[in-house]
XYZ file of C-alpha atoms in Angstrom:
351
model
C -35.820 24.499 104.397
C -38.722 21.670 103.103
C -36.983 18.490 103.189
C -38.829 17.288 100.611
C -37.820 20.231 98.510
C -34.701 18.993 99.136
C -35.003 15.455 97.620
C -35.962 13.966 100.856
C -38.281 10.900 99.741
C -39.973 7.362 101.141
C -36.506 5.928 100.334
C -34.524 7.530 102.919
C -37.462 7.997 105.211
C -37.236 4.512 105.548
C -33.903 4.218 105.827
C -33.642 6.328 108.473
C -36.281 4.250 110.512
C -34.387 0.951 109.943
C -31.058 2.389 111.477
C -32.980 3.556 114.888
C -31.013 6.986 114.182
C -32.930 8.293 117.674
C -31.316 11.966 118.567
C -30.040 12.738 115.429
C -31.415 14.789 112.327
C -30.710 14.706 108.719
C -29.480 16.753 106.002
C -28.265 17.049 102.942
C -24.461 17.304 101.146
C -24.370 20.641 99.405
C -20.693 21.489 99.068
C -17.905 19.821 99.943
C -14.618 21.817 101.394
C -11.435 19.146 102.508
C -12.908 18.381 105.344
C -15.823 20.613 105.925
C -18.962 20.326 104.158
C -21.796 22.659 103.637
C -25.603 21.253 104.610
C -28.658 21.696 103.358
C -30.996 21.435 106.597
C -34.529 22.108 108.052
C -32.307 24.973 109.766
C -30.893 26.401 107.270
C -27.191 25.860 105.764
C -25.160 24.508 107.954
C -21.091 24.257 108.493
C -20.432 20.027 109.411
C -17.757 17.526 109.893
C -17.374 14.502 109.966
C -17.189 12.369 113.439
C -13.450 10.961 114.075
C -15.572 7.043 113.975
C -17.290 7.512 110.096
C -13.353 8.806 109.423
C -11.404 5.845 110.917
C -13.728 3.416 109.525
C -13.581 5.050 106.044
C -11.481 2.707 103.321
C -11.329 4.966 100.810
C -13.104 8.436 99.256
C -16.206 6.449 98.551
C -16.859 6.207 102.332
C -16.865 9.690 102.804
C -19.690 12.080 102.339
C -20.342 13.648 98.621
C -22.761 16.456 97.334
C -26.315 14.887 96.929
C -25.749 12.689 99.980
C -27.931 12.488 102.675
C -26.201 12.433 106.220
C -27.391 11.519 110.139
C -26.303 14.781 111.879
C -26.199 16.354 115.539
C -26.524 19.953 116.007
C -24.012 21.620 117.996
C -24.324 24.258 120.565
C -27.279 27.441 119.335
C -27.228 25.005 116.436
C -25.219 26.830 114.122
C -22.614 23.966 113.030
C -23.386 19.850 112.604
C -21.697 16.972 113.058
C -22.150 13.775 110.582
C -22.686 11.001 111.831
C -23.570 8.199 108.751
C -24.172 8.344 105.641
C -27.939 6.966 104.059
C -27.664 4.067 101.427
C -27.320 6.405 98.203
C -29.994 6.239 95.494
C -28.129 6.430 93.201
C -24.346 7.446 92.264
C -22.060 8.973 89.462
C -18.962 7.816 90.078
C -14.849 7.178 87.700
C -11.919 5.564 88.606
C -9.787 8.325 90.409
C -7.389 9.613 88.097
C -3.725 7.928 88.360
C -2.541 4.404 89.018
C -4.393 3.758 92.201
C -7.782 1.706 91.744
C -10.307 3.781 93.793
C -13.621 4.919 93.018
C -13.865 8.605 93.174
C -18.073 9.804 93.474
C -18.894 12.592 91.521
C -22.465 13.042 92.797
C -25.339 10.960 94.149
C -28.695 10.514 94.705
C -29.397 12.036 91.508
C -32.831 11.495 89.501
C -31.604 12.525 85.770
C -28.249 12.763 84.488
C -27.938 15.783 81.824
C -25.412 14.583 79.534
C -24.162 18.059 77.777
C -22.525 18.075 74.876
C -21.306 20.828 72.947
C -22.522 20.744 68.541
C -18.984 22.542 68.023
C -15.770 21.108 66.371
C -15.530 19.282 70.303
C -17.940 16.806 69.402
C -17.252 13.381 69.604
C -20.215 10.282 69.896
C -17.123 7.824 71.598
C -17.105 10.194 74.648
C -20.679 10.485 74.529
C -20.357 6.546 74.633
C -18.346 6.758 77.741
C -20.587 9.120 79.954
C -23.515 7.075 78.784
C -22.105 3.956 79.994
C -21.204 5.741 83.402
C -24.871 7.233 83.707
C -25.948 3.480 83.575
C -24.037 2.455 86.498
C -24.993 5.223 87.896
C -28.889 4.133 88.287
C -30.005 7.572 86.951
C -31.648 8.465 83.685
C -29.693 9.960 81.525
C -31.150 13.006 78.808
C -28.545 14.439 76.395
C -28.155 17.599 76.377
C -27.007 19.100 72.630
C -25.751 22.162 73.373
C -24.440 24.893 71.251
C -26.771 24.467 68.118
C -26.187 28.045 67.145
C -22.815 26.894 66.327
C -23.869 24.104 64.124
C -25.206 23.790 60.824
C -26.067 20.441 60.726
C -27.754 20.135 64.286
C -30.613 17.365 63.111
C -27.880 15.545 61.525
C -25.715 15.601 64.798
C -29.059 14.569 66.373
C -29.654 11.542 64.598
C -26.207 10.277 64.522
C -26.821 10.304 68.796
C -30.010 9.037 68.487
C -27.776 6.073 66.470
C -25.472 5.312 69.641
C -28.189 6.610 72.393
C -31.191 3.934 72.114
C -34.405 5.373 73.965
C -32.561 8.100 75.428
C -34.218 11.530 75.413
C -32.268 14.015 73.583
C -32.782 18.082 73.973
C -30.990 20.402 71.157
C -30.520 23.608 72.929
C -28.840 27.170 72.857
C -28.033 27.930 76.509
C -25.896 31.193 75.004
C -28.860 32.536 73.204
C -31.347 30.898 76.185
C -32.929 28.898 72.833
C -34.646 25.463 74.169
C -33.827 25.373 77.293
C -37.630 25.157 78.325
C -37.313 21.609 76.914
C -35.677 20.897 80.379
C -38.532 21.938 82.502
C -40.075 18.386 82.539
C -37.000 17.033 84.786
C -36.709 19.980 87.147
C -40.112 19.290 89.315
C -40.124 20.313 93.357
C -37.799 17.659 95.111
C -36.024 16.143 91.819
C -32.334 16.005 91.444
C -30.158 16.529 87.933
C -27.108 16.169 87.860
C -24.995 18.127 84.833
C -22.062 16.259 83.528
C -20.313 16.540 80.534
C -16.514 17.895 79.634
C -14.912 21.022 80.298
C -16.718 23.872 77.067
C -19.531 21.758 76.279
C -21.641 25.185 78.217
C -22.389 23.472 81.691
C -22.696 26.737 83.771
C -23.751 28.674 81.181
C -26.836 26.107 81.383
C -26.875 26.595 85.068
C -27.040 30.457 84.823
C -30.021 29.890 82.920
C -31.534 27.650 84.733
C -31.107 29.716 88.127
C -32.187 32.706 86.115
C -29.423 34.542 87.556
C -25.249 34.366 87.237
C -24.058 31.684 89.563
C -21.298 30.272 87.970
C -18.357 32.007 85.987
C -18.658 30.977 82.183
C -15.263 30.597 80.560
C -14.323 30.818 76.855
C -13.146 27.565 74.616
C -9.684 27.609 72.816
C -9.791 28.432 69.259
C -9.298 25.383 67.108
C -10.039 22.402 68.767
C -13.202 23.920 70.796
C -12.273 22.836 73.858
C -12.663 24.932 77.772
C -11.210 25.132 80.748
C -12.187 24.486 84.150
C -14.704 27.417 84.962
C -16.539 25.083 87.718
C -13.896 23.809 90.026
C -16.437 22.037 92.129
C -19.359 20.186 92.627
C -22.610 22.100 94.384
C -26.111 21.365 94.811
C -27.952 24.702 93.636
C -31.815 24.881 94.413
C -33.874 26.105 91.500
C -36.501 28.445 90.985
C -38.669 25.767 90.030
C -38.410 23.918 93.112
C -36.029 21.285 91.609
C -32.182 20.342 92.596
C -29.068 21.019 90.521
C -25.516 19.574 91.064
C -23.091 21.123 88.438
C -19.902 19.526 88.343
C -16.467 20.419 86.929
C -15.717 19.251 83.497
C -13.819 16.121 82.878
C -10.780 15.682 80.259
C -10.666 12.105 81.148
C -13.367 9.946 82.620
C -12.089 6.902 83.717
C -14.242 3.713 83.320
C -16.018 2.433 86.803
C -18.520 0.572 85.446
C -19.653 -3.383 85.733
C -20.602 -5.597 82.636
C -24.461 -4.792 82.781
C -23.973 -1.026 82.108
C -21.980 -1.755 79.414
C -24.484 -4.040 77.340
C -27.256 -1.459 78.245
C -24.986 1.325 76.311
C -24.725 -1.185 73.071
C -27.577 -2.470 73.208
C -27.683 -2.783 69.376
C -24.516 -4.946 69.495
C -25.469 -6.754 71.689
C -28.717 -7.585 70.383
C -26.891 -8.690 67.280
C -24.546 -10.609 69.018
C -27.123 -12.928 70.435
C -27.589 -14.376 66.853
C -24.265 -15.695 66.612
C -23.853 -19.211 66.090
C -21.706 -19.653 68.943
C -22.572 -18.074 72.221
C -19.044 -17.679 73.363
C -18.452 -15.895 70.134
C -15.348 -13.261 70.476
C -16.863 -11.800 66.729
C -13.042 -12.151 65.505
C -13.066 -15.095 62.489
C -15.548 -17.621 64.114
C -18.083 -19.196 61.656
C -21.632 -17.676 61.644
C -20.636 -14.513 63.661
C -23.602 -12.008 63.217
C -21.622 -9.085 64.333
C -18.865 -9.233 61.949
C -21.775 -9.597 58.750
C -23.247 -6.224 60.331
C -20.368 -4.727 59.900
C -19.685 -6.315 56.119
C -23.141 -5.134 55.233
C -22.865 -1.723 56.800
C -25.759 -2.086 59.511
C -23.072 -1.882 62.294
C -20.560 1.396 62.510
C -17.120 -0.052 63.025
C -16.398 2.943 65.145
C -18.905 2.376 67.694
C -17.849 -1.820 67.301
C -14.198 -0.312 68.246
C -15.373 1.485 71.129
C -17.158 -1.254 72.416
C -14.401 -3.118 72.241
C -12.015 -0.482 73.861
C -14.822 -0.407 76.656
C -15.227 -4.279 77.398
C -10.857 -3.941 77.823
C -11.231 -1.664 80.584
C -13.846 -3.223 82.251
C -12.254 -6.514 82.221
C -9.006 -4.592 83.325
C -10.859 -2.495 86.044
C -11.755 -6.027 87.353
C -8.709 -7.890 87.588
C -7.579 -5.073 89.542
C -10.411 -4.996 91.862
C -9.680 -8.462 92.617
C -6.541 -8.116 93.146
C -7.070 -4.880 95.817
C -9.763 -6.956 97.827
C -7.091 -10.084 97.793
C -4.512 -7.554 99.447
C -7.021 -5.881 102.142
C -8.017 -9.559 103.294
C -4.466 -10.491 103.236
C -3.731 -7.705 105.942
C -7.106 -8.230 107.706
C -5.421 -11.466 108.932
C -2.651 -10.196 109.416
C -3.929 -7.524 111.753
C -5.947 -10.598 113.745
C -2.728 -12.724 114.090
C -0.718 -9.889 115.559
C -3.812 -9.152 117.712
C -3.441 -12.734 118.704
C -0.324 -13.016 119.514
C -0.649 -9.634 121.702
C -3.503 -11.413 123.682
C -1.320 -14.588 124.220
């Protein structure tokens, strides 16, 4: 396999000079098993673990290897099997909170060059979760493209359009028909030799039915949506990196019912950028746009130029995030607490 048909790039080329790597090779996370992962390598595919070191210094699931990552590997005996070593400084990542009480980042994907946001113009469709996954695809440091899928189903798919284009500022958007194979050329400028896209979107929006399409051949199973609300199930259980006919990188991804907010600040004022561009002409800069005197963002939404939907979401958002950091602080406050603790019983061993 190329390398550079693989994603391989000047970024992790340099990388891999700065670490002195000597002896070891590289690849690239394809699939992910428990504990076994799948490579994409100059040799071929390749079987790998991870070394009992990268494992024991791991914190949590962000330390460990994910599809679109590229790893330092040795090749075991007749090199038919490899052994990770370290992970490169990712490009880029698509990551949520893990699902649950615990505050942990679980990665989706990485390294990934666009984001296709899909979502499905059937009674599923909802702008707040498109609000959500926009906001991720920020952190992410991807660029995102949304992906309108299903416009044989819609008879209003130019008015769906613009009401996205409302809440999506800049963002390219593609109305497609992956069932009836309608648009999907539209893609072709993001799928060059050596780029990654990542799909992401909820479970019936028509991810692997867009990936059958795009591989020009069945790959993934499609699955049907329930009858009244619109929504799928799980028909991708996990995530894969799928080479292309075109020379490009795909990594499909199971659909999400709930995408948990990890996200910082920034990514949210990039997703409302229209609020908060109106926000910066209220009188007071510390403005909570509640009952203060002069606020700007409650006279857009008196005079209509503001949805009070998308203000609401914003809102919901900017809880979360201010949530998801109080308890970030509070989980680094407890792993320095038994860092020290772990040096003063080392102390007292040694004394």
């Amino acid at each position: 396999m190329n390398l550079e048909l693989l994603g391989w790039s000047e970024f992790f080329a340099h990388n891999f000079a700065r670490q002195n790597w000597d002896g070891y090779t590289v690849g690239r996370v394809a699939r992910e098993h428990k504990t076994t992962y799948i490579l994409y390598t100059e040799q071929g595919e390749l079987p790998a673990k991870v070394t009992g070191k990268l494992r024991y210094q791991a914190s949590g699931y962000q330390d460990f290897p994910a599809v679109g990552d590229w790893v330092a590997i040795s090749l075991g005996d007749g090199k038919q099997k490899a052994t990770i070593h370290a992970i490169f400084p990712r490009k880029s990542k698509f990551s949520r909170k893990i699902a649950g009480s615990k505050t942990e980042q679980q990665i989706i994907a990485t390294n990934i060059d666009t984001a296709f946001l899909v979502a499905g113009l059937d009674g599923d469709f909802n702008l707040r979760r498109l609000e959500r996954y926009l906001l991720q695809v920020w952190e992410s440091g991807a660029n995102p493209v949304i992906v309108l899928n299903k416009a044989d189903l819609c008879d209003d798919a130019q008015g769906r359009r613009q009401e996205v284009e409302a809440i999506a500022l800049g963002v390219p958007i593609v109305v497609l028909s992956a069932a009836k194979n309608e648009g999907i050329d539209s893609l072709k400028p993001y799928l060059k030799p050596g780029q990654t896209v990542a799909l992401l979107g909820s479970s019936g929006v028509g991810k692997s039915t867009l990936t059958n399409q795009l591989v020009g051949k069945f790959v993934q199973a499609v699955g049907e949506v329930r009858q009244g609300d619109d929504r799928g199930r799980h028909t991708t259980t996990r995530r894969k990196l799928i080479l292309l006919p075109s020379g490009g990188l795909l990594i499909d991804t199971p659909g999400m019912r709930e995408l948990q907010i990890w996200a910082g600040d920034d990514s949210l004022q990039d997703t409302f950028a229209d609020i908060n561009a109106i926000a910066s002409q209220c009188r007071f800069r510390d403005c909570q746009h509640d009952e203060e005197p002069g606020c700007a963002v409650q006279q857009a939404l008196k005079d209509g130029t503001l949805d009070y939907q998308r203000f609401l979401s914003y809102q919901k958002l900017q809880k979360e995030l201010d949530y998801l950091d109080l308890k970030q602080d509070q989980k680094a406050s407890l792993v320095q607490k038994e860092k020290w603790k772990k040096i003063a019983k080392s102390i007292r061993k040694k004394q």
